[in-house]
CSV table of C-alpha atoms in Angstrom, one decimal:
chain,number,residue,atom,x,y,z
A,1,MET,CA,-60.8,17.4,55.8
A,2,SER,CA,-59.9,14.0,55.1
A,3,THR,CA,-61.9,13.9,51.9
A,4,PRO,CA,-60.0,16.8,50.1
A,5,SER,CA,-56.6,15.3,51.0
A,6,ARG,CA,-57.5,11.8,49.6
A,7,SER,CA,-58.8,13.2,46.5
A,8,TRP,CA,-55.4,13.3,44.9
A,9,VAL,CA,-54.3,9.7,45.8
A,10,ARG,CA,-56.6,7.9,43.3
A,11,PRO,CA,-55.4,10.1,40.2
A,12,ALA,CA,-51.9,9.7,41.4
A,13,ALA,CA,-52.1,6.0,41.7
A,14,PHE,CA,-53.8,5.8,38.3
A,15,LEU,CA,-51.0,7.9,36.7
A,16,ALA,CA,-48.3,5.9,38.5
A,17,ALA,CA,-49.8,2.5,37.4
A,18,HIS,CA,-50.0,3.7,33.8
A,19,GLY,CA,-46.5,5.1,34.0
A,20,VAL,CA,-45.2,1.7,35.2
A,21,VAL,CA,-47.1,-0.1,32.4
A,22,ALA,CA,-45.7,2.4,29.9
A,23,LEU,CA,-42.2,1.8,31.2
A,24,LEU,CA,-42.6,-2.0,31.1
A,25,LEU,CA,-44.0,-1.7,27.5
A,26,CYS,CA,-40.9,0.4,26.6
A,27,LEU,CA,-38.6,-2.2,28.1
A,28,ALA,CA,-40.3,-5.1,26.6
A,29,VAL,CA,-41.1,-3.9,23.1
A,30,ILE,CA,-39.4,-0.7,22.1
A,31,VAL,CA,-35.8,-1.3,23.3
A,32,PRO,CA,-35.6,-4.8,21.7
A,33,SER,CA,-37.1,-3.3,18.5
A,34,ILE,CA,-34.5,-0.7,18.4
A,35,GLY,CA,-31.8,-3.3,18.8
A,36,VAL,CA,-33.2,-5.4,16.0
A,37,LEU,CA,-33.3,-2.2,13.8
A,38,GLN,CA,-29.7,-1.4,14.6
A,39,GLU,CA,-28.6,-5.0,13.8
A,40,GLN,CA,-30.4,-4.7,10.5
A,41,ARG,CA,-28.8,-1.4,9.8
A,42,HIS,CA,-25.3,-2.9,10.6
A,43,SER,CA,-26.1,-6.0,8.4
A,44,MET,CA,-27.2,-3.7,5.4
A,45,GLU,CA,-23.8,-1.6,5.8
A,46,GLN,CA,-21.8,-4.9,5.8
A,47,GLY,CA,-23.8,-6.1,2.7
A,48,ALA,CA,-23.0,-2.7,1.0
A,49,VAL,CA,-19.4,-3.1,1.8
A,50,ALA,CA,-19.3,-6.7,0.5
A,51,LEU,CA,-21.3,-5.6,-2.7
A,52,GLU,CA,-18.7,-2.9,-3.2
A,53,ARG,CA,-15.8,-5.4,-2.9
A,54,ALA,CA,-17.5,-7.8,-5.2
A,55,ARG,CA,-18.0,-4.9,-7.9
A,56,SER,CA,-14.3,-3.9,-7.4
A,57,ALA,CA,-13.2,-7.5,-7.9
A,58,LEU,CA,-15.3,-7.8,-11.1
A,59,SER,CA,-14.0,-4.7,-12.5
A,60,ARG,CA,-10.4,-5.7,-11.7
A,61,ASN,CA,-11.0,-9.1,-13.2
A,62,GLU,CA,-12.5,-7.5,-16.4
A,63,ALA,CA,-9.5,-5.1,-16.7
A,64,VAL,CA,-7.0,-8.0,-16.4
A,65,ALA,CA,-8.9,-10.0,-18.9
A,66,ALA,CA,-8.7,-7.1,-21.4
A,67,LEU,CA,-4.9,-7.0,-21.2
A,68,THR,CA,-3.0,-7.9,-24.4
A,69,PRO,CA,0.0,-10.1,-24.2
A,70,GLU,CA,2.1,-7.2,-25.2
A,71,GLN,CA,0.9,-5.1,-22.2
A,72,ILE,CA,1.6,-8.1,-19.8
A,73,GLU,CA,5.0,-8.3,-21.2
A,74,SER,CA,5.7,-4.7,-20.8
A,75,VAL,CA,4.5,-4.8,-17.2
A,76,ALA,CA,6.6,-7.8,-16.5
A,77,SER,CA,9.8,-6.1,-17.7
A,78,ARG,CA,9.4,-3.7,-14.9
A,79,TYR,CA,10.5,-6.5,-12.5
A,80,ILE,CA,13.9,-7.9,-12.1
A,81,GLN,CA,13.9,-11.3,-14.0
A,82,GLY,CA,15.6,-14.6,-13.1
A,83,ASP,CA,14.8,-17.8,-11.5
A,84,SER,CA,17.8,-17.8,-9.2
A,85,GLU,CA,19.6,-15.1,-7.1
A,86,GLY,CA,22.5,-15.0,-9.5
A,87,MET,CA,20.2,-14.5,-12.4
A,88,GLN,CA,18.3,-11.8,-10.7
A,89,ASN,CA,21.7,-10.1,-9.7
A,90,ALA,CA,22.8,-10.3,-13.3
A,91,ASP,CA,19.6,-8.7,-14.6
A,92,LEU,CA,19.8,-5.8,-12.1
A,93,LEU,CA,23.5,-5.2,-12.8
A,94,ASN,CA,22.8,-5.3,-16.6
A,95,ARG,CA,19.9,-2.7,-16.1
A,96,LEU,CA,22.2,-0.5,-14.0
A,97,ARG,CA,24.9,-0.6,-16.7
A,98,LEU,CA,22.6,0.2,-19.5
A,99,ALA,CA,21.1,3.2,-17.4
A,100,ALA,CA,24.6,4.4,-16.7
A,101,GLN,CA,25.6,4.2,-20.4
A,102,GLU,CA,22.6,6.2,-21.4
A,103,GLN,CA,24.0,9.1,-19.3
A,104,ALA,CA,27.7,8.5,-20.5
A,105,ILE,CA,28.7,7.4,-17.0
A,106,SER,CA,31.3,4.8,-16.4
A,107,LEU,CA,30.7,2.8,-13.4
A,108,SER,CA,34.0,2.2,-11.2
A,109,SER,CA,32.3,-0.5,-9.1
A,110,ALA,CA,29.1,-2.5,-9.3
A,111,THR,CA,28.6,-5.2,-6.7
A,112,PRO,CA,25.5,-7.2,-5.9
A,113,LEU,CA,24.1,-6.9,-2.3
A,114,ALA,CA,22.3,-9.4,-0.3
A,115,PRO,CA,18.6,-9.7,-1.1
A,116,ARG,CA,15.9,-8.2,1.2
A,117,GLU,CA,12.3,-8.8,2.0
A,118,TRP,CA,9.9,-5.9,1.9
A,119,ASN,CA,6.1,-6.3,2.1
A,120,ALA,CA,6.4,-9.9,1.3
A,121,ARG,CA,8.4,-9.0,-1.9
A,122,ARG,CA,12.0,-10.0,-2.8
A,123,LEU,CA,14.2,-7.0,-3.4
A,124,VAL,CA,17.5,-7.6,-5.2
A,125,GLY,CA,20.2,-5.0,-4.6
A,126,ALA,CA,23.5,-3.5,-5.9
A,127,ARG,CA,26.0,-1.0,-4.8
A,128,LEU,CA,27.4,1.3,-7.4
A,129,GLU,CA,30.3,3.7,-7.5
A,130,PHE,CA,31.2,6.3,-10.1
A,131,THR,CA,32.5,9.7,-10.6
A,132,ALA,CA,30.7,11.9,-13.1
A,133,PRO,CA,29.7,15.5,-13.8
A,134,THR,CA,26.8,16.8,-11.8
A,135,LYS,CA,24.3,16.9,-14.6
A,136,PRO,CA,24.7,13.3,-15.9
A,137,ALA,CA,24.9,12.0,-12.2
A,138,ALA,CA,21.6,13.8,-11.5
A,139,GLY,CA,20.1,12.4,-14.7
A,140,PHE,CA,21.3,8.8,-13.9
A,141,LEU,CA,19.9,8.9,-10.3
A,142,ALA,CA,16.6,10.4,-11.4
A,143,GLY,CA,16.3,7.9,-14.2
A,144,LEU,CA,16.6,5.1,-11.8
A,145,GLU,CA,13.7,5.8,-9.6
A,146,ASP,CA,11.5,7.4,-12.4
A,147,GLY,CA,12.4,4.8,-15.1
A,148,ALA,CA,10.4,1.9,-16.6
A,149,ALA,CA,11.9,-0.6,-14.0
A,150,LEU,CA,10.9,-0.8,-10.5
A,151,LEU,CA,14.2,0.4,-8.9
A,152,PHE,CA,14.7,2.3,-5.6
A,153,ILE,CA,17.7,4.1,-4.2
A,154,ASP,CA,18.0,3.0,-0.7
A,155,GLN,CA,21.2,4.8,0.3
A,156,ALA,CA,23.3,7.4,-1.5
A,157,SER,CA,26.5,9.3,-0.7
A,158,LEU,CA,27.5,12.2,-3.0
A,159,SER,CA,30.7,14.2,-2.5
A,160,PRO,CA,32.6,16.7,-4.7
A,161,ASN,CA,35.6,15.3,-6.5
A,162,PRO,CA,38.0,18.3,-7.4
A,163,ASP,CA,40.5,15.8,-8.8
A,164,GLU,CA,38.2,15.1,-11.6
A,165,GLY,CA,37.0,18.7,-12.3
A,166,GLU,CA,35.2,21.4,-10.6
A,167,ASP,CA,31.7,20.0,-11.5
A,168,ALA,CA,32.5,16.4,-10.7
A,169,LEU,CA,30.9,14.2,-8.1
A,170,THR,CA,31.8,11.0,-6.6
A,171,VAL,CA,28.7,8.8,-6.0
A,172,MET,CA,28.1,5.6,-4.0
A,173,ILE,CA,24.5,4.4,-4.0
A,174,GLU,CA,22.7,1.3,-3.0
A,175,VAL,CA,19.9,0.4,-5.5
A,176,TYR,CA,17.2,-2.2,-5.0
A,177,GLY,CA,14.8,-3.7,-7.7
A,178,VAL,CA,11.7,-5.6,-7.1
A,179,ALA,CA,11.9,-9.3,-8.3
A,180,ARG,CA,9.1,-10.7,-10.3
A,181,TRP,CA,6.5,-13.0,-8.9
A,182,THR,CA,7.5,-16.5,-8.9
A,183,GLU,CA,4.8,-19.3,-9.2
A,184,GLY,CA,4.5,-21.6,-6.3
């Protein structure tokens, strides 16, 4: 009886020994190999990102190099010009007065505001007050943000003005323009 019960021990020990060897082989070779392959994949992905950035920079540089002086000047005119705060305020107020004149609006008040910083950019501001019919007022306000210059309405207060007519609005707005880049 002892013979049949021992007949399974030898094959079981053989299988267990080979299982342990296979597990050690997996831990010693396969797991580190998978880690190396994952590191290489990550490195290749980072290389692809770097290559795409380089291609993008090259494309951007080629586009900038292809700009004509006239194109550069037209883009520069979108920004508030001036080397000092006073010059920038004067440029902004002049742009706002011209925009108001285009819509036949007479500004009752135009005062500069303290400059602001936004996304590392200098914003030059002005507060405007005027009374005008609804259609020219709407055209003026839409023209500020949709115009060629980079102007943004920060605050606006519109109220009906029955003293000036049934269709008249009294408008108070705060407008900011982006100042041009300065070298330095």
